[in-house]
């Protein structure tokens, strides 16, 4: 998403604004983010979605989606929702303008999970 690591306040402000833009109406799930939800295009086609799914489930022949193909065809809605939740958590790590690791815990993200489900 083009977040930048820097101590520069201007860069941190841009990062913070990018977080707000990506999270507004879940804009990050679209390939192209317009200035409003009606102007977003490409629902669920942002390349980062496929990248996270590939990295976690299809990277190695020992990964679950390769070993248990019958359970991943068609791709489970819950797994897709989990990927969206993980992406949103990664965006949240930049909320203050610089990267801060945060916990990816059920208590913190169950509401996010349900909003994408």
mmCIF file of N, CA and C in Angstrom:
data_model
loop_
_atom_site.group_PDB
_atom_site.id
_atom_site.type_symbol
_atom_site.label_atom_id
_atom_site.label_comp_id
_atom_site.label_asym_id
_atom_site.label_seq_id
_atom_site.Cartn_x
_atom_site.Cartn_y
_atom_site.Cartn_z
ATOM 1 N N UNK A 1 0.809 -1.204 0.000
ATOM 2 C CA UNK A 1 0.000 0.000 0.000
ATOM 3 C C UNK A 1 0.848 1.263 0.000
ATOM 4 N N UNK A 2 2.144 1.121 -0.100
ATOM 5 C CA UNK A 2 3.066 2.258 -0.185
ATOM 6 C C UNK A 2 3.259 2.998 1.132
ATOM 7 N N UNK A 3 3.171 2.295 2.245
ATOM 8 C CA UNK A 3 3.544 2.920 3.512
ATOM 9 C C UNK A 3 5.043 3.121 3.498
ATOM 10 N N UNK A 4 5.494 4.149 4.188
ATOM 11 C CA UNK A 4 6.900 4.512 4.182
ATOM 12 C C UNK A 4 7.428 4.606 5.610
ATOM 13 N N UNK A 5 8.580 4.014 5.864
ATOM 14 C CA UNK A 5 9.213 4.116 7.172
ATOM 15 C C UNK A 5 10.074 5.372 7.200
ATOM 16 N N UNK A 6 9.767 6.258 8.134
ATOM 17 C CA UNK A 6 10.522 7.500 8.238
ATOM 18 C C UNK A 6 10.205 8.175 9.571
ATOM 19 N N UNK A 7 11.174 8.927 10.077
ATOM 20 C CA UNK A 7 10.948 9.742 11.271
ATOM 21 C C UNK A 7 10.365 11.102 10.894
ATOM 22 N N UNK A 8 10.313 11.397 9.605
ATOM 23 C CA UNK A 8 9.787 12.657 9.099
ATOM 24 C C UNK A 8 8.292 12.757 9.382
ATOM 25 N N UNK A 9 7.875 13.861 10.008
ATOM 26 C CA UNK A 9 6.461 14.048 10.385
ATOM 27 C C UNK A 9 5.543 14.082 9.170
ATOM 28 N N UNK A 10 6.019 14.629 8.068
ATOM 29 C CA UNK A 10 5.205 14.670 6.853
ATOM 30 C C UNK A 10 4.919 13.273 6.319
ATOM 31 N N UNK A 11 5.922 12.417 6.342
ATOM 32 C CA UNK A 11 5.758 11.031 5.900
ATOM 33 C C UNK A 11 4.804 10.300 6.832
ATOM 34 N N UNK A 12 4.961 10.514 8.123
ATOM 35 C CA UNK A 12 4.080 9.862 9.091
ATOM 36 C C UNK A 12 2.635 10.330 8.931
ATOM 37 N N UNK A 13 2.457 11.592 8.623
ATOM 38 C CA UNK A 13 1.106 12.108 8.375
ATOM 39 C C UNK A 13 0.512 11.456 7.132
ATOM 40 N N UNK A 14 1.292 11.312 6.062
ATOM 41 C CA UNK A 14 0.815 10.628 4.851
ATOM 42 C C UNK A 14 0.432 9.186 5.157
ATOM 43 N N UNK A 15 1.254 8.500 5.955
ATOM 44 C CA UNK A 15 0.927 7.120 6.343
ATOM 45 C C UNK A 15 -0.403 7.068 7.089
ATOM 46 N N UNK A 16 -0.563 7.979 8.044
ATOM 47 C CA UNK A 16 -1.791 8.028 8.840
ATOM 48 C C UNK A 16 -3.008 8.282 7.939
ATOM 49 N N UNK A 17 -2.880 9.209 7.008
ATOM 50 C CA UNK A 17 -3.975 9.505 6.082
ATOM 51 C C UNK A 17 -4.266 8.319 5.162
ATOM 52 N N UNK A 18 -3.218 7.594 4.759
ATOM 53 C CA UNK A 18 -3.403 6.409 3.921
ATOM 54 C C UNK A 18 -4.174 5.339 4.672
ATOM 55 N N UNK A 19 -3.867 5.150 5.952
ATOM 56 C CA UNK A 19 -4.622 4.199 6.774
ATOM 57 C C UNK A 19 -6.096 4.589 6.781
ATOM 58 N N UNK A 20 -6.368 5.849 7.016
ATOM 59 C CA UNK A 20 -7.762 6.323 7.050
ATOM 60 C C UNK A 20 -8.458 6.077 5.722
ATOM 61 N N UNK A 21 -7.773 6.370 4.632
ATOM 62 C CA UNK A 21 -8.348 6.180 3.289
ATOM 63 C C UNK A 21 -8.628 4.704 3.011
ATOM 64 N N UNK A 22 -7.680 3.840 3.343
ATOM 65 C CA UNK A 22 -7.835 2.404 3.079
ATOM 66 C C UNK A 22 -8.936 1.776 3.918
ATOM 67 N N UNK A 23 -9.110 2.266 5.141
ATOM 68 C CA UNK A 23 -10.108 1.679 6.037
ATOM 69 C C UNK A 23 -11.506 2.261 5.843
ATOM 70 N N UNK A 24 -11.598 3.459 5.285
ATOM 71 C CA UNK A 24 -12.909 4.074 5.053
ATOM 72 C C UNK A 24 -13.697 3.201 4.091
ATOM 73 N N UNK A 25 -14.821 2.686 4.536
ATOM 74 C CA UNK A 25 -15.676 1.801 3.727
ATOM 75 C C UNK A 25 -14.908 0.591 3.189
ATOM 76 N N UNK A 26 -13.893 0.132 3.951
ATOM 77 C CA UNK A 26 -13.062 -1.016 3.542
ATOM 78 C C UNK A 26 -12.504 -0.834 2.127
ATOM 79 N N UNK A 27 -12.028 0.351 1.822
ATOM 80 C CA UNK A 27 -11.518 0.661 0.477
ATOM 81 C C UNK A 27 -10.411 -0.288 0.043
ATOM 82 N N UNK A 28 -9.657 -0.854 0.986
ATOM 83 C CA UNK A 28 -8.537 -1.727 0.640
ATOM 84 C C UNK A 28 -8.964 -2.999 -0.081
ATOM 85 N N UNK A 29 -10.238 -3.349 -0.041
ATOM 86 C CA UNK A 29 -10.687 -4.571 -0.727
ATOM 87 C C UNK A 29 -10.945 -4.337 -2.213
ATOM 88 N N UNK A 30 -10.862 -3.081 -2.645
ATOM 89 C CA UNK A 30 -11.076 -2.738 -4.050
ATOM 90 C C UNK A 30 -9.743 -2.589 -4.774
ATOM 91 N N UNK A 31 -9.747 -2.850 -6.062
ATOM 92 C CA UNK A 31 -8.541 -2.677 -6.864
ATOM 93 C C UNK A 31 -8.229 -1.191 -7.046
ATOM 94 N N UNK A 32 -9.261 -0.399 -7.273
ATOM 95 C CA UNK A 32 -9.099 1.046 -7.447
ATOM 96 C C UNK A 32 -9.982 1.752 -6.424
ATOM 97 N N UNK A 33 -9.359 2.600 -5.619
ATOM 98 C CA UNK A 33 -10.093 3.344 -4.596
ATOM 99 C C UNK A 33 -10.439 4.722 -5.130
ATOM 100 N N UNK A 34 -11.734 5.014 -5.207
ATOM 101 C CA UNK A 34 -12.185 6.340 -5.602
ATOM 102 C C UNK A 34 -12.290 7.231 -4.378
ATOM 103 N N UNK A 35 -12.900 8.392 -4.571
ATOM 104 C CA UNK A 35 -13.035 9.312 -3.445
ATOM 105 C C UNK A 35 -14.241 8.980 -2.568
ATOM 106 N N UNK A 36 -15.098 8.060 -3.037
ATOM 107 C CA UNK A 36 -16.219 7.579 -2.226
ATOM 108 C C UNK A 36 -16.456 6.111 -2.563
ATOM 109 N N UNK A 37 -17.234 5.428 -1.735
ATOM 110 C CA UNK A 37 -17.490 4.006 -1.949
ATOM 111 C C UNK A 37 -18.139 3.760 -3.311
ATOM 112 N N UNK A 38 -18.916 4.711 -3.796
ATOM 113 C CA UNK A 38 -19.554 4.561 -5.103
ATOM 114 C C UNK A 38 -18.566 4.667 -6.261
ATOM 115 N N UNK A 39 -17.388 5.207 -5.992
ATOM 116 C CA UNK A 39 -16.371 5.361 -7.033
ATOM 117 C C UNK A 39 -15.298 4.279 -6.987
ATOM 118 N N UNK A 40 -15.329 3.413 -5.974
ATOM 119 C CA UNK A 40 -14.385 2.295 -5.910
ATOM 120 C C UNK A 40 -14.748 1.288 -7.003
ATOM 121 N N UNK A 41 -13.745 0.647 -7.571
ATOM 122 C CA UNK A 41 -14.004 -0.388 -8.573
ATOM 123 C C UNK A 41 -13.150 -1.617 -8.288
ATOM 124 N N UNK A 42 -13.620 -2.748 -8.781
ATOM 125 C CA UNK A 42 -12.864 -3.992 -8.632
ATOM 126 C C UNK A 42 -12.993 -4.604 -7.254
ATOM 127 N N UNK A 43 -14.234 -4.816 -6.806
ATOM 128 C CA UNK A 43 -14.476 -5.402 -5.489
ATOM 129 C C UNK A 43 -13.732 -6.726 -5.332
ATOM 130 N N UNK A 44 -12.970 -6.847 -4.272
ATOM 131 C CA UNK A 44 -12.180 -8.037 -3.919
ATOM 132 C C UNK A 44 -11.103 -8.378 -4.954
ATOM 133 N N UNK A 45 -10.683 -7.408 -5.757
ATOM 134 C CA UNK A 45 -9.646 -7.687 -6.755
ATOM 135 C C UNK A 45 -8.335 -6.971 -6.467
ATOM 136 N N UNK A 46 -8.199 -6.380 -5.279
ATOM 137 C CA UNK A 46 -6.914 -5.785 -4.930
ATOM 138 C C UNK A 46 -5.882 -6.911 -4.902
ATOM 139 N N UNK A 47 -4.783 -6.761 -5.623
ATOM 140 C CA UNK A 47 -3.784 -7.838 -5.705
ATOM 141 C C UNK A 47 -3.252 -8.316 -4.353
ATOM 142 N N UNK A 48 -3.275 -7.469 -3.336
ATOM 143 C CA UNK A 48 -2.761 -7.865 -2.025
ATOM 144 C C UNK A 48 -3.573 -9.020 -1.439
ATOM 145 N N UNK A 49 -4.858 -9.105 -1.792
ATOM 146 C CA UNK A 49 -5.690 -10.196 -1.286
ATOM 147 C C UNK A 49 -5.158 -11.530 -1.790
ATOM 148 N N UNK A 50 -4.917 -11.627 -3.091
ATOM 149 C CA UNK A 50 -4.389 -12.867 -3.650
ATOM 150 C C UNK A 50 -2.983 -13.149 -3.143
ATOM 151 N N UNK A 51 -2.189 -12.096 -2.961
ATOM 152 C CA UNK A 51 -0.825 -12.268 -2.469
ATOM 153 C C UNK A 51 -0.807 -12.908 -1.084
ATOM 154 N N UNK A 52 -1.660 -12.438 -0.186
ATOM 155 C CA UNK A 52 -1.669 -12.991 1.176
ATOM 156 C C UNK A 52 -2.182 -14.422 1.161
ATOM 157 N N UNK A 53 -3.184 -14.704 0.355
ATOM 158 C CA UNK A 53 -3.714 -16.070 0.259
ATOM 159 C C UNK A 53 -2.645 -17.002 -0.290
ATOM 160 N N UNK A 54 -1.963 -16.582 -1.340
ATOM 161 C CA UNK A 54 -0.898 -17.415 -1.921
ATOM 162 C C UNK A 54 0.236 -17.644 -0.930
ATOM 163 N N UNK A 55 0.630 -16.596 -0.236
ATOM 164 C CA UNK A 55 1.754 -16.686 0.699
ATOM 165 C C UNK A 55 1.459 -17.633 1.860
ATOM 166 N N UNK A 56 0.235 -17.601 2.343
ATOM 167 C CA UNK A 56 -0.111 -18.386 3.528
ATOM 168 C C UNK A 56 -0.566 -19.802 3.182
ATOM 169 N N UNK A 57 -1.298 -19.968 2.100
ATOM 170 C CA UNK A 57 -1.933 -21.264 1.839
ATOM 171 C C UNK A 57 -1.395 -22.040 0.640
ATOM 172 N N UNK A 58 -0.702 -21.373 -0.271
ATOM 173 C CA UNK A 58 -0.296 -22.039 -1.512
ATOM 174 C C UNK A 58 1.191 -21.914 -1.830
ATOM 175 N N UNK A 59 1.990 -21.471 -0.903
ATOM 176 C CA UNK A 59 3.405 -21.213 -1.183
ATOM 177 C C UNK A 59 4.213 -22.499 -1.378
ATOM 178 N N UNK A 60 4.003 -23.468 -0.520
ATOM 179 C CA UNK A 60 4.785 -24.709 -0.558
ATOM 180 C C UNK A 60 3.864 -25.910 -0.750
ATOM 181 N N UNK A 61 4.404 -26.985 -1.260
ATOM 182 C CA UNK A 61 3.572 -28.168 -1.474
ATOM 183 C C UNK A 61 3.079 -28.780 -0.167
ATOM 184 N N UNK A 62 3.658 -28.367 0.947
ATOM 185 C CA UNK A 62 3.199 -28.867 2.246
ATOM 186 C C UNK A 62 2.150 -27.957 2.893
ATOM 187 N N UNK A 63 1.799 -26.840 2.227
ATOM 188 C CA UNK A 63 0.785 -25.931 2.778
ATOM 189 C C UNK A 63 -0.596 -26.580 2.711
ATOM 190 N N UNK A 64 -1.464 -26.162 3.620
ATOM 191 C CA UNK A 64 -2.783 -26.782 3.763
ATOM 192 C C UNK A 64 -3.595 -26.813 2.480
ATOM 193 N N UNK A 65 -3.634 -25.714 1.753
ATOM 194 C CA UNK A 65 -4.481 -25.662 0.557
ATOM 195 C C UNK A 65 -3.974 -26.586 -0.550
ATOM 196 N N UNK A 66 -2.717 -26.940 -0.512
ATOM 197 C CA UNK A 66 -2.152 -27.889 -1.477
ATOM 198 C C UNK A 66 -2.420 -29.317 -1.004
ATOM 199 N N UNK A 67 -2.165 -29.566 0.263
ATOM 200 C CA UNK A 67 -2.368 -30.913 0.817
ATOM 201 C C UNK A 67 -3.834 -31.304 0.869
ATOM 202 N N UNK A 68 -4.696 -30.362 1.159
ATOM 203 C CA UNK A 68 -6.118 -30.639 1.376
ATOM 204 C C UNK A 68 -6.980 -29.932 0.328
ATOM 205 N N UNK A 69 -6.624 -30.113 -0.923
ATOM 206 C CA UNK A 69 -7.271 -29.388 -2.023
ATOM 207 C C UNK A 69 -8.796 -29.521 -2.014
ATOM 208 N N UNK A 70 -9.325 -30.657 -1.593
ATOM 209 C CA UNK A 70 -10.783 -30.836 -1.616
ATOM 210 C C UNK A 70 -11.492 -29.867 -0.667
ATOM 211 N N UNK A 71 -10.781 -29.397 0.349
ATOM 212 C CA UNK A 71 -11.380 -28.451 1.299
ATOM 213 C C UNK A 71 -11.238 -26.996 0.837
ATOM 214 N N UNK A 72 -10.436 -26.765 -0.184
ATOM 215 C CA UNK A 72 -10.182 -25.417 -0.672
ATOM 216 C C UNK A 72 -10.731 -25.189 -2.077
ATOM 217 N N UNK A 73 -11.581 -26.087 -2.536
ATOM 218 C CA UNK A 73 -12.186 -25.947 -3.852
ATOM 219 C C UNK A 73 -13.665 -26.280 -3.743
ATOM 220 N N UNK A 74 -14.542 -25.286 -3.703
ATOM 221 C CA UNK A 74 -14.248 -23.856 -3.857
ATOM 222 C C UNK A 74 -13.568 -23.289 -2.612
ATOM 223 N N UNK A 75 -12.948 -22.132 -2.803
ATOM 224 C CA UNK A 75 -12.215 -21.507 -1.705
ATOM 225 C C UNK A 75 -13.186 -21.108 -0.600
ATOM 226 N N UNK A 76 -12.914 -21.502 0.639
ATOM 227 C CA UNK A 76 -13.849 -21.237 1.743
ATOM 228 C C UNK A 76 -14.008 -19.750 2.048
ATOM 229 N N UNK A 77 -15.234 -19.326 2.231
ATOM 230 C CA UNK A 77 -15.526 -17.939 2.563
ATOM 231 C C UNK A 77 -14.836 -17.536 3.865
ATOM 232 N N UNK A 78 -14.780 -18.431 4.812
ATOM 233 C CA UNK A 78 -14.130 -18.126 6.092
ATOM 234 C C UNK A 78 -12.638 -17.870 5.898
ATOM 235 N N UNK A 79 -11.978 -18.633 5.039
ATOM 236 C CA UNK A 79 -10.553 -18.421 4.771
ATOM 237 C C UNK A 79 -10.336 -17.078 4.075
ATOM 238 N N UNK A 80 -11.222 -16.741 3.144
ATOM 239 C CA UNK A 80 -11.141 -15.457 2.448
ATOM 240 C C UNK A 80 -11.316 -14.308 3.442
ATOM 241 N N UNK A 81 -12.282 -14.456 4.331
ATOM 242 C CA UNK A 81 -12.544 -13.437 5.345
ATOM 243 C C UNK A 81 -11.358 -13.292 6.290
ATOM 244 N N UNK A 82 -10.734 -14.389 6.640
ATOM 245 C CA UNK A 82 -9.544 -14.346 7.486
ATOM 246 C C UNK A 82 -8.416 -13.577 6.795
ATOM 247 N N UNK A 83 -8.259 -13.762 5.495
ATOM 248 C CA UNK A 83 -7.243 -13.018 4.742
ATOM 249 C C UNK A 83 -7.538 -11.518 4.794
ATOM 250 N N UNK A 84 -8.804 -11.132 4.617
ATOM 251 C CA UNK A 84 -9.167 -9.713 4.693
ATOM 252 C C UNK A 84 -8.885 -9.146 6.081
ATOM 253 N N UNK A 85 -9.164 -9.933 7.092
ATOM 254 C CA UNK A 85 -8.923 -9.513 8.464
ATOM 255 C C UNK A 85 -7.414 -9.325 8.702
ATOM 256 N N UNK A 86 -6.598 -10.214 8.177
ATOM 257 C CA UNK A 86 -5.147 -10.088 8.337
ATOM 258 C C UNK A 86 -4.624 -8.845 7.627
ATOM 259 N N UNK A 87 -5.162 -8.555 6.453
ATOM 260 C CA UNK A 87 -4.755 -7.353 5.722
ATOM 261 C C UNK A 87 -5.132 -6.112 6.517
ATOM 262 N N UNK A 88 -6.333 -6.107 7.063
ATOM 263 C CA UNK A 88 -6.757 -4.953 7.858
ATOM 264 C C UNK A 88 -5.872 -4.779 9.091
ATOM 265 N N UNK A 89 -5.461 -5.862 9.698
ATOM 266 C CA UNK A 89 -4.546 -5.789 10.845
ATOM 267 C C UNK A 89 -3.215 -5.174 10.409
ATOM 268 N N UNK A 90 -2.715 -5.580 9.255
ATOM 269 C CA UNK A 90 -1.452 -5.027 8.747
ATOM 270 C C UNK A 90 -1.580 -3.527 8.492
ATOM 271 N N UNK A 91 -2.716 -3.098 7.989
ATOM 272 C CA UNK A 91 -2.961 -1.660 7.785
ATOM 273 C C UNK A 91 -2.987 -0.945 9.134
ATOM 274 N N UNK A 92 -3.651 -1.552 10.105
ATOM 275 C CA UNK A 92 -3.747 -0.960 11.443
ATOM 276 C C UNK A 92 -2.375 -0.726 12.073
ATOM 277 N N UNK A 93 -1.403 -1.519 11.692
ATOM 278 C CA UNK A 93 -0.056 -1.366 12.259
ATOM 279 C C UNK A 93 0.583 -0.024 11.879
ATOM 280 N N UNK A 94 0.015 0.667 10.895
ATOM 281 C CA UNK A 94 0.522 1.964 10.462
ATOM 282 C C UNK A 94 -0.363 3.120 10.935
ATOM 283 N N UNK A 95 -1.352 2.855 11.762
ATOM 284 C CA UNK A 95 -2.358 3.850 12.147
ATOM 285 C C UNK A 95 -1.773 5.125 12.764
ATOM 286 N N UNK A 96 -0.672 5.008 13.455
ATOM 287 C CA UNK A 96 -0.066 6.178 14.100
ATOM 288 C C UNK A 96 0.941 6.891 13.205
ATOM 289 N N UNK A 97 1.111 6.376 11.977
ATOM 290 C CA UNK A 97 2.019 7.023 11.029
ATOM 291 C C UNK A 97 3.334 6.304 10.845
ATOM 292 N N UNK A 98 3.711 5.498 11.818
ATOM 293 C CA UNK A 98 4.912 4.667 11.696
ATOM 294 C C UNK A 98 4.512 3.233 12.054
ATOM 295 N N UNK A 99 5.319 2.289 11.634
ATOM 296 C CA UNK A 99 4.961 0.890 11.828
ATOM 297 C C UNK A 99 5.102 0.477 13.283
ATOM 298 N N UNK A 100 4.011 -0.031 13.836
ATOM 299 C CA UNK A 100 3.980 -0.554 15.204
ATOM 300 C C UNK A 100 3.313 -1.922 15.153
ATOM 301 N N UNK A 101 4.034 -2.953 15.529
ATOM 302 C CA UNK A 101 3.447 -4.294 15.548
ATOM 303 C C UNK A 101 2.283 -4.317 16.531
ATOM 304 N N UNK A 102 1.188 -4.948 16.115
ATOM 305 C CA UNK A 102 0.058 -5.125 17.011
ATOM 306 C C UNK A 102 -0.337 -6.591 17.014
ATOM 307 N N UNK A 103 -1.001 -6.992 18.051
ATOM 308 C CA UNK A 103 -1.413 -8.389 18.189
ATOM 309 C C UNK A 103 -2.592 -8.690 17.274
ATOM 310 N N UNK A 104 -2.537 -9.843 16.679
ATOM 311 C CA UNK A 104 -3.605 -10.316 15.800
ATOM 312 C C UNK A 104 -4.412 -11.316 16.616
ATOM 313 N N UNK A 105 -5.264 -10.764 17.513
ATOM 314 C CA UNK A 105 -5.981 -11.609 18.457
ATOM 315 C C UNK A 105 -7.477 -11.572 18.198
ATOM 316 N N UNK A 106 -8.124 -12.676 18.552
ATOM 317 C CA UNK A 106 -9.567 -12.793 18.360
ATOM 318 C C UNK A 106 -10.325 -11.668 19.044
ATOM 319 N N UNK A 107 -9.963 -11.354 20.279
ATOM 320 C CA UNK A 107 -10.671 -10.304 21.016
ATOM 321 C C UNK A 107 -10.646 -8.970 20.268
ATOM 322 N N UNK A 108 -9.521 -8.686 19.626
ATOM 323 C CA UNK A 108 -9.356 -7.409 18.937
ATOM 324 C C UNK A 108 -9.954 -7.406 17.530
ATOM 325 N N UNK A 109 -10.015 -8.568 16.890
ATOM 326 C CA UNK A 109 -10.390 -8.596 15.475
ATOM 327 C C UNK A 109 -11.646 -9.404 15.147
ATOM 328 N N UNK A 110 -12.357 -9.910 16.141
ATOM 329 C CA UNK A 110 -13.590 -10.667 15.835
ATOM 330 C C UNK A 110 -14.627 -9.764 15.187
ATOM 331 N N UNK A 111 -14.728 -8.524 15.613
ATOM 332 C CA UNK A 111 -15.669 -7.575 15.010
ATOM 333 C C UNK A 111 -15.295 -7.319 13.551
ATOM 334 N N UNK A 112 -14.000 -7.181 13.276
ATOM 335 C CA UNK A 112 -13.521 -6.977 11.907
ATOM 336 C C UNK A 112 -13.849 -8.196 11.057
ATOM 337 N N UNK A 113 -13.600 -9.384 11.620
ATOM 338 C CA UNK A 113 -13.901 -10.631 10.918
ATOM 339 C C UNK A 113 -15.381 -10.673 10.527
ATOM 340 N N UNK A 114 -16.239 -10.400 11.484
ATOM 341 C CA UNK A 114 -17.683 -10.439 11.223
ATOM 342 C C UNK A 114 -18.128 -9.390 10.215
ATOM 343 N N UNK A 115 -17.468 -8.258 10.185
ATOM 344 C CA UNK A 115 -17.840 -7.210 9.226
ATOM 345 C C UNK A 115 -17.497 -7.614 7.791
ATOM 346 N N UNK A 116 -16.480 -8.463 7.618
ATOM 347 C CA UNK A 116 -16.101 -8.935 6.282
ATOM 348 C C UNK A 116 -16.833 -10.197 5.868
ATOM 349 N N UNK A 117 -17.362 -10.906 6.847
ATOM 350 C CA UNK A 117 -18.069 -12.160 6.570
ATOM 351 C C UNK A 117 -19.401 -11.852 5.975
#
